[in-house]
mmCIF file of C-alpha atoms in Angstrom:
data_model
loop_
_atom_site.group_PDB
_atom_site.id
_atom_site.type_symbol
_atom_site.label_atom_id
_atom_site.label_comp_id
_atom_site.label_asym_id
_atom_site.label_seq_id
_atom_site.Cartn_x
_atom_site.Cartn_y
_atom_site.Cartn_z
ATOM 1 C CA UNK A 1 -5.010 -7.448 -28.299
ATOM 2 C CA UNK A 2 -2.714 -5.616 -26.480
ATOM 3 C CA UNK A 3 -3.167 -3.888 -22.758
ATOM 4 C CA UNK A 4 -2.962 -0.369 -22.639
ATOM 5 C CA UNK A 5 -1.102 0.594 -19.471
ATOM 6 C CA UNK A 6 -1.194 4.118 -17.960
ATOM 7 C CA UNK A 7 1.412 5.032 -15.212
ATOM 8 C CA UNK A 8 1.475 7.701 -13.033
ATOM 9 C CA UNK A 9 4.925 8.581 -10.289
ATOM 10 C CA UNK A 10 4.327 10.318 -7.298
ATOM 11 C CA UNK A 11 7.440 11.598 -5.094
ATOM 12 C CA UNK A 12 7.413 12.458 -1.420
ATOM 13 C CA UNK A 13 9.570 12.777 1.547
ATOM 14 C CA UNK A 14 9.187 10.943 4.539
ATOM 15 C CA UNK A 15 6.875 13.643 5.962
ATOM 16 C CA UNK A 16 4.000 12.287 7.785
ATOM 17 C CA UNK A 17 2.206 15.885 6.430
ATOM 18 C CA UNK A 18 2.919 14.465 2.702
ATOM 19 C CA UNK A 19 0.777 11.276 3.452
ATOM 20 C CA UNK A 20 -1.802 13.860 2.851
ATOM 21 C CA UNK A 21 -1.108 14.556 -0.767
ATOM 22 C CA UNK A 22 -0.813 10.497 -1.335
ATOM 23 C CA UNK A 23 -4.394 10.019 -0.133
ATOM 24 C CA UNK A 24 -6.043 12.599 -2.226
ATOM 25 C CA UNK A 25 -4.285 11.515 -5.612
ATOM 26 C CA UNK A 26 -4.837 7.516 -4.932
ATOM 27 C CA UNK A 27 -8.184 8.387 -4.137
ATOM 28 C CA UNK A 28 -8.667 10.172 -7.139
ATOM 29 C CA UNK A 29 -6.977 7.527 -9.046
ATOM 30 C CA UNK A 30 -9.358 4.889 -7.848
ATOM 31 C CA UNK A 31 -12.073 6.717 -8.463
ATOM 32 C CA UNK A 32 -11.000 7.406 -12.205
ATOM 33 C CA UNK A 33 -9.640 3.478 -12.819
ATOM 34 C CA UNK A 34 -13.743 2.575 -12.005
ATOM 35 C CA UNK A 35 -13.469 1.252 -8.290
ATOM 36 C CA UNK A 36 -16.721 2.717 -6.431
ATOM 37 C CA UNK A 37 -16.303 5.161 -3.480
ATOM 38 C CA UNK A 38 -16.266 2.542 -0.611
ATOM 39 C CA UNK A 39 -13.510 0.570 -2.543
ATOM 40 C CA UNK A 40 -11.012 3.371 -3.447
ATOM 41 C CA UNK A 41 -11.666 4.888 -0.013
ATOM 42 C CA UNK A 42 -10.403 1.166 0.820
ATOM 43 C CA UNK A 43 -7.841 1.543 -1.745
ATOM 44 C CA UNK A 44 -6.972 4.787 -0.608
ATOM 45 C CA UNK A 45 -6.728 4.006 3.808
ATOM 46 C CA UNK A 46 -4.114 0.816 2.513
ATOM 47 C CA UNK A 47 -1.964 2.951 0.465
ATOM 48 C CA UNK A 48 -1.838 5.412 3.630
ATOM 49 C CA UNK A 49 -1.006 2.786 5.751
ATOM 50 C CA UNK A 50 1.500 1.333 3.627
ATOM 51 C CA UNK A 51 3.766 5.099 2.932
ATOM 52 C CA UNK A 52 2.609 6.242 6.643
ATOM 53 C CA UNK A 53 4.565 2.353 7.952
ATOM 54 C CA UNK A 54 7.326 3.207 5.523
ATOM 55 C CA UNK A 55 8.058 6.775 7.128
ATOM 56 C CA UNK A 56 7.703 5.301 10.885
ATOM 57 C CA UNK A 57 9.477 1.776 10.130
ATOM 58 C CA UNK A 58 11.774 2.141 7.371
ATOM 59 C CA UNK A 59 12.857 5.661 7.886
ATOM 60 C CA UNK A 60 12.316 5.825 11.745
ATOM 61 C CA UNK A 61 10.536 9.086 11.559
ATOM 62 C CA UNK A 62 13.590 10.661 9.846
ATOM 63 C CA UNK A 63 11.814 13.503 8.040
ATOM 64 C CA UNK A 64 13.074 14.432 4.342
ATOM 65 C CA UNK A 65 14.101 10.555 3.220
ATOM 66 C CA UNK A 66 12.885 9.997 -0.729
ATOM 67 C CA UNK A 67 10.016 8.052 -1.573
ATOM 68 C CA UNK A 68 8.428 6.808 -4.994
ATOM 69 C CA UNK A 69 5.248 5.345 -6.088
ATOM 70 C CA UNK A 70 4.764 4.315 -9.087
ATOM 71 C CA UNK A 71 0.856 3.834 -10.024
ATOM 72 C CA UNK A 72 -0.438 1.689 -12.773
ATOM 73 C CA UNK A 73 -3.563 1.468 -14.388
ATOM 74 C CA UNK A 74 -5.011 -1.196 -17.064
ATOM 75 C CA UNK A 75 -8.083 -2.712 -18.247
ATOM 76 C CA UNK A 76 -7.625 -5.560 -15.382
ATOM 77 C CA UNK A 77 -5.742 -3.785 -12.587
ATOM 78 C CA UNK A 78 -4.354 -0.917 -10.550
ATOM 79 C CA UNK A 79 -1.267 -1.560 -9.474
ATOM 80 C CA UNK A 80 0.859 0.475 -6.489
ATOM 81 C CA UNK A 81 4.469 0.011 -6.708
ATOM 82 C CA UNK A 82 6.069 2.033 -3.277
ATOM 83 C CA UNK A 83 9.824 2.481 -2.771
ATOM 84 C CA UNK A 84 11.989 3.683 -0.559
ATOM 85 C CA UNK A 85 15.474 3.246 0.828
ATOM 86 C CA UNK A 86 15.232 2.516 4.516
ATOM 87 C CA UNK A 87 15.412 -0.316 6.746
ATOM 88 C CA UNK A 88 13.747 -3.133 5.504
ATOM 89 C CA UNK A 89 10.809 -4.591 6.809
ATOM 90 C CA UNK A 90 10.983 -7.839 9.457
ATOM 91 C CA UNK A 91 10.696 -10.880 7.688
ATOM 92 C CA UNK A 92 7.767 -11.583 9.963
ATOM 93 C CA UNK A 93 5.897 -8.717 8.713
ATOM 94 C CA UNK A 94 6.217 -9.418 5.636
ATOM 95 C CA UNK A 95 5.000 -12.904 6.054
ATOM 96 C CA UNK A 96 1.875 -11.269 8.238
ATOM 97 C CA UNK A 97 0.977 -8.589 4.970
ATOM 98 C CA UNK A 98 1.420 -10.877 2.406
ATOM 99 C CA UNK A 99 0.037 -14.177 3.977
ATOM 100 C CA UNK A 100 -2.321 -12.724 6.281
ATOM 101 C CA UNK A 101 -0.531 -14.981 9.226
ATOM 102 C CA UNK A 102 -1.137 -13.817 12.541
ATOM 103 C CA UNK A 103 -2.248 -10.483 11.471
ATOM 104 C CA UNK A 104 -5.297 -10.522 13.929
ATOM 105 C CA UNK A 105 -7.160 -12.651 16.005
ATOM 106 C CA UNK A 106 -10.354 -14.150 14.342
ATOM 107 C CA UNK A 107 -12.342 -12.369 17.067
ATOM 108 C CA UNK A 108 -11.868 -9.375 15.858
ATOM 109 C CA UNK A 109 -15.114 -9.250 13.282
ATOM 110 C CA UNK A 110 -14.355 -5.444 11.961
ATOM 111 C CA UNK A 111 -11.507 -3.162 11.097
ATOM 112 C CA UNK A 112 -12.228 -0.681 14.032
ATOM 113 C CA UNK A 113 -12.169 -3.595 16.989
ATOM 114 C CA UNK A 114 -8.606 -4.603 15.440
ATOM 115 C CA UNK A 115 -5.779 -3.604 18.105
ATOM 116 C CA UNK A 116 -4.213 -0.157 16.217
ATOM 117 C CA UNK A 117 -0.792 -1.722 16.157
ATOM 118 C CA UNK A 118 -2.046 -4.946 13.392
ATOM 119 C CA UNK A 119 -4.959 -2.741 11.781
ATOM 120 C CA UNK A 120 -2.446 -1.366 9.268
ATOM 121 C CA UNK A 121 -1.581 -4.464 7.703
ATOM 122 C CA UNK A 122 -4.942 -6.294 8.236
ATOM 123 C CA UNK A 123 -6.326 -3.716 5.963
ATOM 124 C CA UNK A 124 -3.759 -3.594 3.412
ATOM 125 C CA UNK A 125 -4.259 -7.873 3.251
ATOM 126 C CA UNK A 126 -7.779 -7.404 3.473
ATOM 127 C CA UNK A 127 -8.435 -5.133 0.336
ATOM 128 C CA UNK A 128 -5.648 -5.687 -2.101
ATOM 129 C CA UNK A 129 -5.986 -8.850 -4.268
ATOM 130 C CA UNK A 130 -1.877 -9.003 -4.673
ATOM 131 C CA UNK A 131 0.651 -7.992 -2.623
ATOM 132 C CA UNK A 132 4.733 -8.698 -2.613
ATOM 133 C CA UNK A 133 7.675 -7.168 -1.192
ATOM 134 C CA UNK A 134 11.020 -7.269 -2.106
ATOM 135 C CA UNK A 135 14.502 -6.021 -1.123
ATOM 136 C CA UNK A 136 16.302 -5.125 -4.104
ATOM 137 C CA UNK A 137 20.257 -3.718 -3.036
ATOM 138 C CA UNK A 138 19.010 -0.937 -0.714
ATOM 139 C CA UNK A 139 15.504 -0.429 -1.885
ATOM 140 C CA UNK A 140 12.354 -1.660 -0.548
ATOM 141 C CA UNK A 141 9.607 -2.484 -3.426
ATOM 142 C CA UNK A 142 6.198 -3.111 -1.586
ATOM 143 C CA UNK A 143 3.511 -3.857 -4.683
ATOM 144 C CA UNK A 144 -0.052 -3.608 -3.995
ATOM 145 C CA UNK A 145 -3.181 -4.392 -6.748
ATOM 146 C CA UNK A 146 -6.323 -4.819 -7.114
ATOM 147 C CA UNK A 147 -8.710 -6.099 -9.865
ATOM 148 C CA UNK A 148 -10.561 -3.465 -11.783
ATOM 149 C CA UNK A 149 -14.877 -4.521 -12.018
ATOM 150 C CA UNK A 150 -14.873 -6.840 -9.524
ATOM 151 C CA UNK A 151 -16.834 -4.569 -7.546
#
C-alpha cells in the first residue's frame, strides 16, 4: 500500500522576528500530524532553535538572507527539511546534533539547568528521532523527524 505524503514549504528571511511565524505553523503542524501538545511544543522549541542557529551562525545575523523549509507529513513521520545558503555549520557541531557527543554534561538532569550556549542542540537531539545535515554546493540541508504515535 502506498504512503500518502503531504508537504508543506515555508519561506523566510533571516529575520529573527520571522522565527515567530515558523513556531506558530510547526506548532500547528504537529498538532494536526497527531503529536500531543507537550510533544509538538517539543517539536515546535527544536525547529526554533534550529532556523533561530541558522540566522545567528550561518547568516551571522545578516537580516534578509533566504530560507526554506520544507515540511512533510505521512502515516509514520513528520519530517523538517531547513535550507539555507550561509556558512556551514562546524563539523564539530554537527557531530554534537547528530551524535549527541559532548552536547552537555550528564549533570545536567533538565533542559533549563543546560548552559544556554549547548541547550539549542541538546533539545533538537533530545526530541527528534532522525537528524542529518548535509552541505550540498552552497546549501545547507539540516533534516529533522520524528515518528508519528509513538507518543
Amino acid at each position: 500500500m502506498e504512503q500518502t505524503v503531504k508537504h508543506l514549504t515555508l519561506e523566510i528571511t533571516s529575520n529573527l522576528g520571522d522565527v515567530a511565524l515558523v513556531a506558530v505553523a510547526v506548532h500547528a503542524i504537529c498538532v494536526y500530524a497527531g503529536l500531543g501538545q507537550d510533544n509538538a511544543s517539543l517539536v515546535e522549541l527544536s525547529i526554533v532553535e534550529a532556523v533561530t542557529n541558522s540566522i545567528q551562525h550561518a547568516y551571522h545575523g545578516e537580516p534578509d538572507c533566504k530560507m526554506n523549509m520544507t515540511i512533510s507529513v505521512d502515516e509514520e513521520h513528520l519530517r523538517f527539511d531547513l535550507y539555507d545558503t550561509g556558512t556551514p555549520m562546524p563539523v564539530e557541531q554537527v557531530d554534537r546534533l547528530v551524535q549527541g557527543h559532548g552536547i552537555v554534561e550528564a549533570k545536567y538532569s533538565d533542559y533549563t539547568s543546560i548552559p544556554e550556549s549547548g541547550r539549542g542542540l541538546e533539545i533538537i537531539h533530545r526530541t527528534m528521532d532522525k537528524i542529518a545535515y548535509t552541505r550540498d554546493g552552497c546549501q545547507n540541508h539540516l533534516m529533522l523527524a520524528i515518528r508519528l504515535g509513538a507518543g
